């Protein structure tokens, strides 16, 4: 399972174990069990601190638990944690073995203080780049709190369970047998739902913060670049973000960021945060901005009621997937309607799906899905596909793909529980058509996260923040950068440069602001 290089690397990691750990495996004679037996045997051979026991403990087969000898195990993997989940396995081994997690002391204290018995189950797919964050967060909770357990389940391996629970999107998290949530969640987001008093405590803590010289809203490439540039100027810098990394967390592969030949979105996002944390930047994660009040000392109001202030503000709120806005889309989201083919594609293996959108994203999604599903129907509103010629040629060569241009999606249909079809109108003939299928992947571009700024700063007709060459908005002292602005070409490398430019513009504004005015504002 593990090649020589990977075994060498893992052996180095396992040298950090501070106490013995025990792997207890529930296996049979199947192929998946044989692969798991090989993997666990290799791991156990790499460290004298790791022992392997095979025992039918009544759990899913194949599966294995990670725990301390003689103690009930609180972490279990039902499936082979390779691919994106290999890091989750390594962290679970290290943290169970006493290696301290890289988490703020306040978060550790909050996890340990949780009361109640919590049994989490996460269904994931090995191709999902969003799943590891959820898996790792819940494993961490289980390591730190003895009343929390977590089982990670490979949906492709336990298809009957996926069907029984009607899981059509990953990651899907169940708590004590009931649906807890779907999609990417970090430790902060999970704790906010478990610890009902955390929002009020957060609001009080944030409200006590002194004004920043530069307050950045958004933690994607633009926000991270702005933070680095601001911090390097030696000024008081804060970043408030719903999730640090922004859209890059949902990006499967990045191959056009200059100097980085290729990487994956979550790895890139982690590198962004690591770079920012190398400076004295106050990062306030899992916080949503809901209101901007311009003035001599602009205010940013958060959803939890806290108010942050900055002499300058840089808005880098990014964008999100654009919705089709037809009947059935919201009703069947995560019940057949999906936006990430890499994450949710494996759940539709052997089924019929549609892709809405004929740009690069839509065509790439259709190509990827064609290797998994029985048939792909691609619908494009315009009279021709808009993707690169090489992608269109590849798509047209696939035998299980149907392409319909001038197709206006009118409804996503279902049986009340999950998707069963899609209706569209042929714009050339006016004829209404219906396609029977089990999944719909929406790939029609992005919409800026700027609704909360309407009437406060000037927005374009597309909802983008209007900026000048320095990133200045229509509000004095308020700058903006990245995909939320009118800057053309929404690319990571452009957003990063844009963030640096906005930070420099904001700093120039700061040093040109009369000192008495600054002193009065604080």
Coordinates of C-alpha atoms in Angstrom, one line a residue:
X1 CA 0.0 0.0 0.0
X2 CA 2.7 2.5 1.0
X3 CA 5.7 2.9 -1.2
X4 CA 9.2 3.2 0.3
X5 CA 9.2 7.0 0.3
X6 CA 5.9 7.2 2.0
X7 CA 6.9 4.7 4.6
X8 CA 10.1 6.6 5.3
X9 CA 8.1 9.8 5.8
X10 CA 5.5 8.1 8.0
X11 CA 8.2 6.5 10.1
X12 CA 9.6 10.0 10.8
X13 CA 6.2 11.2 11.9
X14 CA 5.6 8.2 14.2
X15 CA 8.8 9.0 16.0
X16 CA 6.8 11.9 17.6
X17 CA 4.5 9.5 19.4
X18 CA 4.7 10.1 23.1
X19 CA 2.6 7.0 24.2
X20 CA 1.6 3.6 22.8
X21 CA -1.4 3.4 20.5
X22 CA -3.4 0.3 19.4
X23 CA -5.0 -0.4 16.1
X24 CA -7.9 -2.8 16.4
X25 CA -9.1 -4.0 13.0
X26 CA -12.4 -5.7 12.0
X27 CA -11.6 -7.5 8.8
X28 CA -12.8 -10.3 6.6
X29 CA -11.4 -12.0 3.5
X30 CA -12.6 -9.3 1.0
X31 CA -10.3 -7.3 -1.1
X32 CA -10.8 -4.1 0.9
X33 CA -10.0 -5.9 4.1
X34 CA -6.8 -7.4 2.6
X35 CA -5.7 -3.9 1.6
X36 CA -6.5 -2.6 5.1
X37 CA -4.6 -5.4 6.7
X38 CA -1.6 -4.6 4.5
X39 CA -1.7 -0.9 5.3
X40 CA -2.1 -1.4 9.1
X41 CA 0.7 -4.0 9.1
X42 CA 3.0 -1.5 7.4
X43 CA 2.1 1.2 9.9
X44 CA 2.6 -1.1 12.9
X45 CA 6.0 -2.1 11.6
X46 CA 7.2 1.5 11.5
X47 CA 7.0 2.2 15.2
X48 CA 7.4 0.1 18.4
X49 CA 4.7 2.4 19.9
X50 CA 2.1 0.9 17.5
X51 CA 0.5 -2.5 17.9
X52 CA -2.1 -4.1 15.6
X53 CA -4.9 -6.4 16.8
X54 CA -7.4 -8.1 14.6
X55 CA -10.7 -8.6 16.4
X56 CA -14.4 -8.7 15.3
X57 CA -15.8 -6.0 17.6
X58 CA -19.2 -5.8 15.9
X59 CA -18.3 -2.7 13.9
X60 CA -18.4 -2.2 10.2
X61 CA -16.2 -4.5 8.2
X62 CA -13.6 -3.5 7.0
X63 CA -12.8 -0.9 9.7
X64 CA -10.2 -0.1 12.3
X65 CA -10.0 2.0 15.5
X66 CA -7.2 4.0 16.9
X67 CA -6.9 4.2 20.6
X68 CA -4.7 3.7 23.7
X69 CA -4.2 0.2 24.9
X70 CA -6.8 -0.8 27.5
X71 CA -8.9 2.3 26.8
X72 CA -12.1 2.5 24.7
X73 CA -11.1 3.8 21.2
X74 CA -12.8 7.0 20.1
X75 CA -11.6 7.2 16.5
X76 CA -12.5 4.7 13.8
X77 CA -12.0 4.6 10.0
X78 CA -14.5 2.5 8.1
X79 CA -12.7 2.3 4.8
X80 CA -9.1 2.8 3.6
X81 CA -8.0 6.3 4.5
X82 CA -5.8 7.0 1.5
X83 CA -6.0 9.8 -1.1
X84 CA -7.1 13.0 0.5
X85 CA -7.7 11.2 3.8
X86 CA -4.2 9.9 4.4
X87 CA -3.3 13.1 6.2
X88 CA -6.4 12.5 8.4
X89 CA -5.0 9.1 9.3
X90 CA -1.5 10.5 10.1
X91 CA -3.0 13.2 12.3
X92 CA -5.2 10.7 14.1
X93 CA -2.2 8.5 14.9
X94 CA -0.1 11.4 16.1
X95 CA -2.8 13.1 18.2
X96 CA -3.9 9.8 19.8
X97 CA -0.3 9.1 20.6
X98 CA 0.1 12.3 22.5
X99 CA 1.6 14.7 19.9
X100 CA 0.1 18.1 20.7
X101 CA -2.3 19.4 18.0
X102 CA -1.7 22.8 16.4
X103 CA -4.8 24.4 17.8
X104 CA -5.2 27.5 20.0
X105 CA -5.3 26.8 23.7
X106 CA -8.7 28.5 24.0
X107 CA -10.2 26.0 21.4
X108 CA -8.7 23.1 23.3
X109 CA -10.2 24.3 26.5
X110 CA -13.6 24.8 24.9
X111 CA -13.5 21.2 23.4
X112 CA -12.6 19.7 26.8
X113 CA -15.4 21.6 28.5
X114 CA -18.2 20.2 26.3
X115 CA -20.7 18.2 28.2
X116 CA -22.8 15.3 26.9
X117 CA -22.2 12.1 24.9
X118 CA -21.5 12.8 21.3
X119 CA -21.1 10.1 18.6
X120 CA -20.3 11.5 15.2
X121 CA -20.3 9.6 11.9
X122 CA -18.9 11.3 8.7
X123 CA -19.6 9.8 5.3
X124 CA -16.9 11.0 2.9
X125 CA -15.3 10.1 -0.5
X126 CA -11.6 9.7 -1.1
X127 CA -11.8 12.2 -4.0
X128 CA -13.4 14.9 -1.8
X129 CA -11.1 17.8 -1.0
X130 CA -13.6 19.2 1.5
X131 CA -13.9 16.1 3.6
X132 CA -10.5 16.0 5.3
X133 CA -11.2 19.2 7.2
X134 CA -14.4 17.8 8.7
X135 CA -12.8 14.4 9.4
X136 CA -9.8 16.0 11.1
X137 CA -11.9 18.4 13.1
X138 CA -14.1 15.7 14.5
X139 CA -11.1 13.4 15.2
X140 CA -9.5 16.2 17.2
X141 CA -12.7 16.6 19.2
X142 CA -12.6 12.9 20.0
X143 CA -9.0 13.0 21.0
X144 CA -9.5 15.9 23.4
X145 CA -12.8 14.9 24.9
X146 CA -13.4 11.3 26.2
X147 CA -17.2 11.7 25.7
X148 CA -16.9 12.2 22.0
X149 CA -16.4 9.5 19.4
X150 CA -16.0 9.7 15.6
X151 CA -16.3 7.2 12.8
X152 CA -15.2 8.1 9.2
X153 CA -17.0 6.1 6.6
X154 CA -16.0 5.7 2.9
X155 CA -19.3 6.1 1.1
X156 CA -18.0 4.2 -2.0
X157 CA -17.3 1.2 0.2
X158 CA -20.5 1.2 2.1
X159 CA -23.0 2.0 -0.7
X160 CA -25.9 0.3 1.1
X161 CA -25.6 2.6 4.0
X162 CA -25.3 5.6 1.7
X163 CA -28.6 4.5 0.0
X164 CA -30.3 3.8 3.3
X165 CA -29.4 7.2 4.7
X166 CA -30.1 8.9 1.3
X167 CA -26.7 10.5 1.3
X168 CA -26.1 12.4 -1.9
X169 CA -23.4 14.8 -0.9
X170 CA -20.2 14.6 1.1
X171 CA -19.1 15.2 3.7
X172 CA -22.3 14.2 5.5
X173 CA -22.1 14.3 9.2
X174 CA -24.5 12.4 11.6
X175 CA -24.6 13.1 15.3
X176 CA -26.1 10.3 17.5
X177 CA -27.8 8.9 14.4
X178 CA -29.4 12.2 13.3
X179 CA -28.2 14.6 10.5
X180 CA -25.8 17.2 11.9
X181 CA -24.6 18.9 8.7
X182 CA -23.2 18.6 5.2
X183 CA -20.3 20.3 3.6
X184 CA -17.0 21.8 4.8
X185 CA -16.9 22.5 8.5
X186 CA -13.9 23.4 10.7
X187 CA -13.4 23.1 14.4
X188 CA -14.8 26.6 15.1
X189 CA -18.0 26.0 13.1
X190 CA -18.6 22.6 14.8
X191 CA -18.0 24.0 18.2
X192 CA -20.3 26.9 17.5
X193 CA -23.1 24.4 17.0
X194 CA -22.3 22.2 20.0
X195 CA -21.5 25.0 22.4
X196 CA -24.6 27.2 22.3
X197 CA -23.0 29.9 24.5
X198 CA -19.9 30.3 22.3
X199 CA -21.5 33.0 20.0
X200 CA -22.1 35.4 22.9
X201 CA -18.7 34.8 24.4
X202 CA -17.1 35.4 20.9
X203 CA -19.0 38.6 20.5
X204 CA -17.9 39.9 23.9
X205 CA -14.3 38.9 23.2
X206 CA -14.2 40.5 19.8
X207 CA -16.0 43.7 21.0
X208 CA -13.1 44.3 23.4
X209 CA -10.5 44.5 20.6
X210 CA -8.9 47.9 19.9
X211 CA -9.3 49.4 16.5
X212 CA -7.0 48.1 13.8
X213 CA -4.8 50.1 11.5
X214 CA -6.0 47.8 8.7
X215 CA -9.0 45.5 9.1
X216 CA -9.3 42.9 6.3
X217 CA -12.7 41.2 5.7
X218 CA -12.1 37.8 3.9
X219 CA -9.4 35.2 4.1
X220 CA -8.9 34.0 0.6
X221 CA -5.8 34.8 -1.6
X222 CA -6.7 38.5 -1.8
X223 CA -7.3 38.8 2.0
X224 CA -4.2 36.8 2.8
X225 CA -2.0 38.9 0.5
X226 CA -3.4 42.1 2.0
X227 CA -2.7 40.8 5.5
X228 CA 1.0 39.9 4.7
X229 CA 1.6 43.3 3.1
X230 CA 0.0 45.2 5.9
X231 CA 1.8 43.3 8.6
X232 CA 5.1 43.9 6.9
X233 CA 4.5 47.6 7.3
X234 CA 4.4 47.1 11.0
X235 CA 0.9 48.2 11.5
X236 CA -1.9 46.6 13.6
X237 CA -3.6 44.2 11.3
X238 CA -6.7 42.0 11.7
X239 CA -8.4 39.5 9.4
X240 CA -12.0 38.5 9.9
X241 CA -13.2 35.6 7.7
X242 CA -15.9 33.0 7.5
X243 CA -13.4 30.4 6.5
X244 CA -9.7 31.1 5.9
X245 CA -8.8 30.1 2.4
X246 CA -12.0 31.1 0.7
X247 CA -12.8 29.6 -2.6
X248 CA -9.4 27.8 -2.8
X249 CA -10.8 25.3 -0.3
X250 CA -13.2 24.1 -2.9
X251 CA -10.7 24.0 -5.7
X252 CA -9.5 20.5 -6.7
X253 CA -6.3 21.4 -8.6
X254 CA -4.3 24.6 -9.0
X255 CA -1.8 24.5 -11.8
X256 CA -1.5 28.1 -12.8
X257 CA -0.2 29.9 -9.7
X258 CA 3.2 31.1 -10.8
X259 CA 6.1 29.4 -9.1
X260 CA 3.9 26.6 -7.8
X261 CA 3.7 24.0 -10.6
X262 CA 0.8 22.1 -9.1
X263 CA -1.1 21.8 -5.8
X264 CA -4.5 21.2 -4.4
X265 CA -6.8 23.9 -3.1
X266 CA -6.9 22.9 0.6
X267 CA -3.1 22.7 0.7
X268 CA -2.8 26.1 -0.9
X269 CA -5.3 27.5 1.6
X270 CA -3.3 26.0 4.5
X271 CA -0.2 27.6 3.1
X272 CA -1.9 31.0 2.9
X273 CA -2.9 30.8 6.5
X274 CA 0.6 29.6 7.6
X275 CA 2.2 32.5 5.8
X276 CA -0.2 35.0 7.4
X277 CA 0.3 33.5 10.9
X278 CA 4.1 34.0 10.4
X279 CA 3.4 37.7 11.1
X280 CA 1.6 39.4 14.0
X281 CA -1.8 39.3 12.4
X282 CA -5.0 38.8 14.5
X283 CA -7.0 36.1 12.6
X284 CA -10.6 35.9 13.5
X285 CA -12.0 32.8 11.7
X286 CA -15.5 31.5 11.4
X287 CA -16.9 35.1 11.7
X288 CA -19.4 36.5 9.2
X289 CA -19.5 40.2 8.4
X290 CA -23.1 41.5 8.0
X291 CA -22.8 45.3 7.9
X292 CA -20.2 48.0 7.0
X293 CA -20.5 51.5 8.5
X294 CA -18.1 53.9 6.8
X295 CA -16.7 57.0 8.6
X296 CA -13.5 58.3 10.1
X297 CA -13.2 55.0 11.8
X298 CA -15.1 52.4 9.7
X299 CA -17.0 49.7 11.5
X300 CA -17.6 46.1 10.5
X301 CA -20.5 44.5 12.3
X302 CA -20.5 40.7 12.7
X303 CA -23.3 38.2 12.7
X304 CA -22.7 37.5 16.4
X305 CA -23.3 41.1 17.3
X306 CA -19.7 42.2 17.7
X307 CA -18.4 45.4 16.1
X308 CA -14.8 45.7 14.9
X309 CA -13.2 49.0 13.9
X310 CA -10.3 49.9 11.6
X311 CA -8.7 53.0 10.4
X312 CA -8.8 51.4 7.0
X313 CA -10.8 48.4 5.8
X314 CA -10.0 46.0 2.9
X315 CA -13.0 44.1 1.6
X316 CA -11.9 40.7 0.1
X317 CA -15.1 38.7 0.5
X318 CA -14.7 36.7 -2.7
X319 CA -17.5 34.9 -4.5
X320 CA -19.6 31.7 -4.4
X321 CA -21.2 29.3 -6.9
X322 CA -23.9 30.9 -8.9
X323 CA -27.3 29.2 -8.6
X324 CA -29.7 28.4 -11.5
X325 CA -32.6 29.8 -9.5
X326 CA -35.2 27.4 -10.8
X327 CA -37.8 25.4 -8.8
X328 CA -36.4 22.4 -7.1
X329 CA -32.8 23.7 -6.8
X330 CA -32.9 24.7 -3.2
X331 CA -35.3 21.9 -2.2
X332 CA -33.0 19.2 -3.5
X333 CA -29.6 20.7 -2.6
X334 CA -27.5 17.9 -1.3
X335 CA -30.2 15.5 -2.3
X336 CA -29.1 15.3 -5.9
X337 CA -28.3 18.9 -6.6
X338 CA -24.5 19.5 -6.2
X339 CA -21.9 22.1 -7.0
X340 CA -18.7 20.1 -6.6
X341 CA -18.2 17.2 -9.0
X342 CA -14.9 16.2 -7.4
X343 CA -16.5 15.8 -4.0
X344 CA -19.9 14.3 -4.8
X345 CA -19.2 12.6 -8.1
X346 CA -18.4 9.2 -6.6
X347 CA -21.8 9.1 -4.9
X348 CA -23.4 8.9 -8.4
X349 CA -21.4 6.0 -9.7
X350 CA -23.4 4.2 -12.3
X351 CA -26.2 6.8 -12.3
X352 CA -27.5 9.4 -14.7
X353 CA -26.5 13.0 -14.1
X354 CA -26.8 16.4 -15.8
X355 CA -24.3 19.3 -15.8
X356 CA -25.6 22.8 -16.2
X357 CA -23.0 25.1 -17.8
X358 CA -20.9 24.9 -21.0
X359 CA -17.9 26.9 -19.8
X360 CA -14.6 25.4 -18.7
X361 CA -16.0 24.4 -15.3
X362 CA -19.0 22.7 -16.8
X363 CA -17.2 20.8 -19.5
X364 CA -14.4 19.7 -17.1
X365 CA -17.1 18.5 -14.7
X366 CA -18.8 16.5 -17.4
X367 CA -15.5 14.9 -18.5
X368 CA -14.7 13.9 -14.9
X369 CA -18.2 12.6 -14.2
X370 CA -18.3 10.6 -17.5
X371 CA -15.7 8.3 -16.0
X372 CA -17.9 7.5 -13.0
X373 CA -21.6 7.7 -14.0
X374 CA -23.6 5.9 -16.6
X375 CA -24.5 9.0 -18.6
X376 CA -23.9 12.7 -18.5
X377 CA -26.3 15.3 -20.1
X378 CA -24.7 18.7 -20.5
X379 CA -26.9 21.7 -20.9
X380 CA -25.7 25.1 -22.1
X381 CA -28.0 28.1 -22.4
X382 CA -26.0 29.7 -25.3
X383 CA -25.8 28.4 -28.8
X384 CA -22.3 26.9 -28.4
X385 CA -20.1 25.6 -25.6
X386 CA -17.8 28.3 -24.2
X387 CA -15.0 26.0 -22.9
X388 CA -11.5 25.8 -24.4
X389 CA -11.4 23.9 -27.7
X390 CA -9.3 21.0 -26.3
X391 CA -11.9 20.4 -23.6
X392 CA -14.8 20.5 -26.0
X393 CA -13.0 18.0 -28.3
X394 CA -12.4 15.7 -25.3
X395 CA -16.0 15.9 -24.2
X396 CA -17.4 15.2 -27.7
X397 CA -15.2 12.1 -27.9
X398 CA -16.9 10.5 -24.9
X399 CA -19.6 7.9 -25.7
X400 CA -21.8 8.5 -22.6
X401 CA -22.2 12.2 -22.9
X402 CA -25.1 14.1 -24.6
X403 CA -24.7 17.8 -25.3
X404 CA -27.6 20.2 -25.6
X405 CA -27.0 23.9 -26.5
X406 CA -29.7 26.6 -26.4
X407 CA -31.1 24.7 -23.4
X408 CA -32.8 26.7 -20.7
X409 CA -33.2 24.8 -17.5
X410 CA -36.7 25.4 -16.1
X411 CA -37.0 23.0 -13.2
X412 CA -35.2 20.3 -11.2
X413 CA -37.7 17.6 -10.3
X414 CA -37.8 15.1 -7.5
X415 CA -39.9 12.7 -5.5
X416 CA -39.9 14.8 -2.4
X417 CA -36.7 13.2 -1.1
X418 CA -34.2 13.3 -3.9
X419 CA -33.8 14.4 -7.5
X420 CA -35.4 12.3 -10.3
X421 CA -35.1 14.6 -13.3
X422 CA -34.6 17.9 -15.0
X423 CA -36.8 19.9 -17.3
X424 CA -35.5 22.4 -19.9
X425 CA -36.8 24.3 -22.9
X426 CA -35.1 24.1 -26.3
X427 CA -34.7 27.8 -27.0
X428 CA -34.4 27.1 -30.8
X429 CA -37.7 25.4 -31.1
X430 CA -39.6 26.3 -27.9
X431 CA -40.2 22.6 -27.1
X432 CA -40.2 21.6 -23.4
X433 CA -38.2 18.5 -22.6
X434 CA -37.6 16.4 -19.5
X435 CA -34.6 14.2 -18.7
X436 CA -34.8 11.4 -16.1
X437 CA -31.7 11.4 -13.9
X438 CA -30.5 11.2 -10.3
X439 CA -28.1 14.1 -10.0
X440 CA -27.6 17.7 -11.2
X441 CA -24.3 19.5 -11.1
X442 CA -24.5 23.3 -11.4
X443 CA -21.5 24.9 -13.0
X444 CA -22.5 28.4 -14.2
X445 CA -19.9 30.6 -12.7
X446 CA -19.7 32.7 -9.6
X447 CA -21.5 35.5 -7.8
X448 CA -19.7 38.1 -5.6
X449 CA -20.4 38.0 -1.8
X450 CA -21.4 41.6 -1.6
X451 CA -25.2 41.7 -0.7
X452 CA -24.3 43.1 2.7
X453 CA -22.6 46.1 1.1
X454 CA -25.6 47.4 -1.0
X455 CA -26.1 51.1 -0.5
X456 CA -22.8 51.4 1.4
X457 CA -20.2 51.2 -1.4
X458 CA -20.7 51.5 -5.1
X459 CA -21.5 48.2 -6.8
X460 CA -21.6 47.3 -10.5
X461 CA -24.7 45.9 -12.1
X462 CA -23.2 42.5 -11.5
X463 CA -22.9 43.2 -7.7
X464 CA -19.1 43.7 -7.9
X465 CA -17.4 46.4 -5.7
X466 CA -16.3 49.2 -7.9
X467 CA -12.6 50.0 -7.3
X468 CA -10.0 52.4 -8.8
X469 CA -6.5 51.5 -9.7
X470 CA -5.4 51.5 -6.0
X471 CA -8.3 49.4 -4.8
X472 CA -10.1 52.4 -3.3
X473 CA -13.9 52.1 -3.1
X474 CA -16.5 54.9 -3.1
X475 CA -16.2 55.1 0.7
X476 CA -13.1 56.9 2.1
X477 CA -10.7 54.5 3.8
X478 CA -12.4 51.5 2.5
X479 CA -10.6 49.4 -0.1
X480 CA -11.4 46.2 -1.9
X481 CA -9.7 43.4 -3.7
X482 CA -10.2 40.0 -5.5
X483 CA -13.2 38.3 -7.0
X484 CA -15.7 40.5 -5.2
X485 CA -14.5 43.6 -7.2
X486 CA -14.8 44.8 -10.8
X487 CA -11.2 43.7 -11.5
X488 CA -11.4 41.5 -14.5
X489 CA -10.3 37.8 -14.8
X490 CA -11.1 36.0 -11.6
X491 CA -7.9 34.1 -10.9
X492 CA -6.0 33.2 -7.8
X493 CA -2.8 34.9 -8.9
X494 CA -4.7 38.0 -9.8
X495 CA -6.6 38.1 -6.5
X496 CA -3.3 37.7 -4.6
X497 CA -1.8 40.6 -6.5
X498 CA -5.0 42.6 -6.1
X499 CA -4.9 42.1 -2.3
X500 CA -1.3 43.4 -2.1
X501 CA -2.2 46.4 -4.2
X502 CA -5.3 47.2 -2.0
X503 CA -3.1 46.9 1.2
X504 CA -0.6 49.3 -0.3
X505 CA -3.3 51.6 -1.3
X506 CA -4.8 51.5 2.2
X507 CA -1.4 52.0 3.8
X508 CA -0.8 55.1 1.6
X509 CA -4.2 56.4 2.8
X510 CA -3.1 55.8 6.4
X511 CA 0.2 57.7 6.2
X512 CA -1.5 60.6 4.4
X513 CA -4.3 60.9 7.0
X514 CA -3.5 63.8 9.4
X515 CA -2.1 62.5 12.7
X516 CA -4.6 64.5 14.8
X517 CA -7.5 62.9 13.0
X518 CA -6.1 59.4 13.6
X519 CA -5.5 60.2 17.3
X520 CA -9.1 61.5 17.6
X521 CA -10.5 58.4 15.9
X522 CA -8.9 56.1 18.4

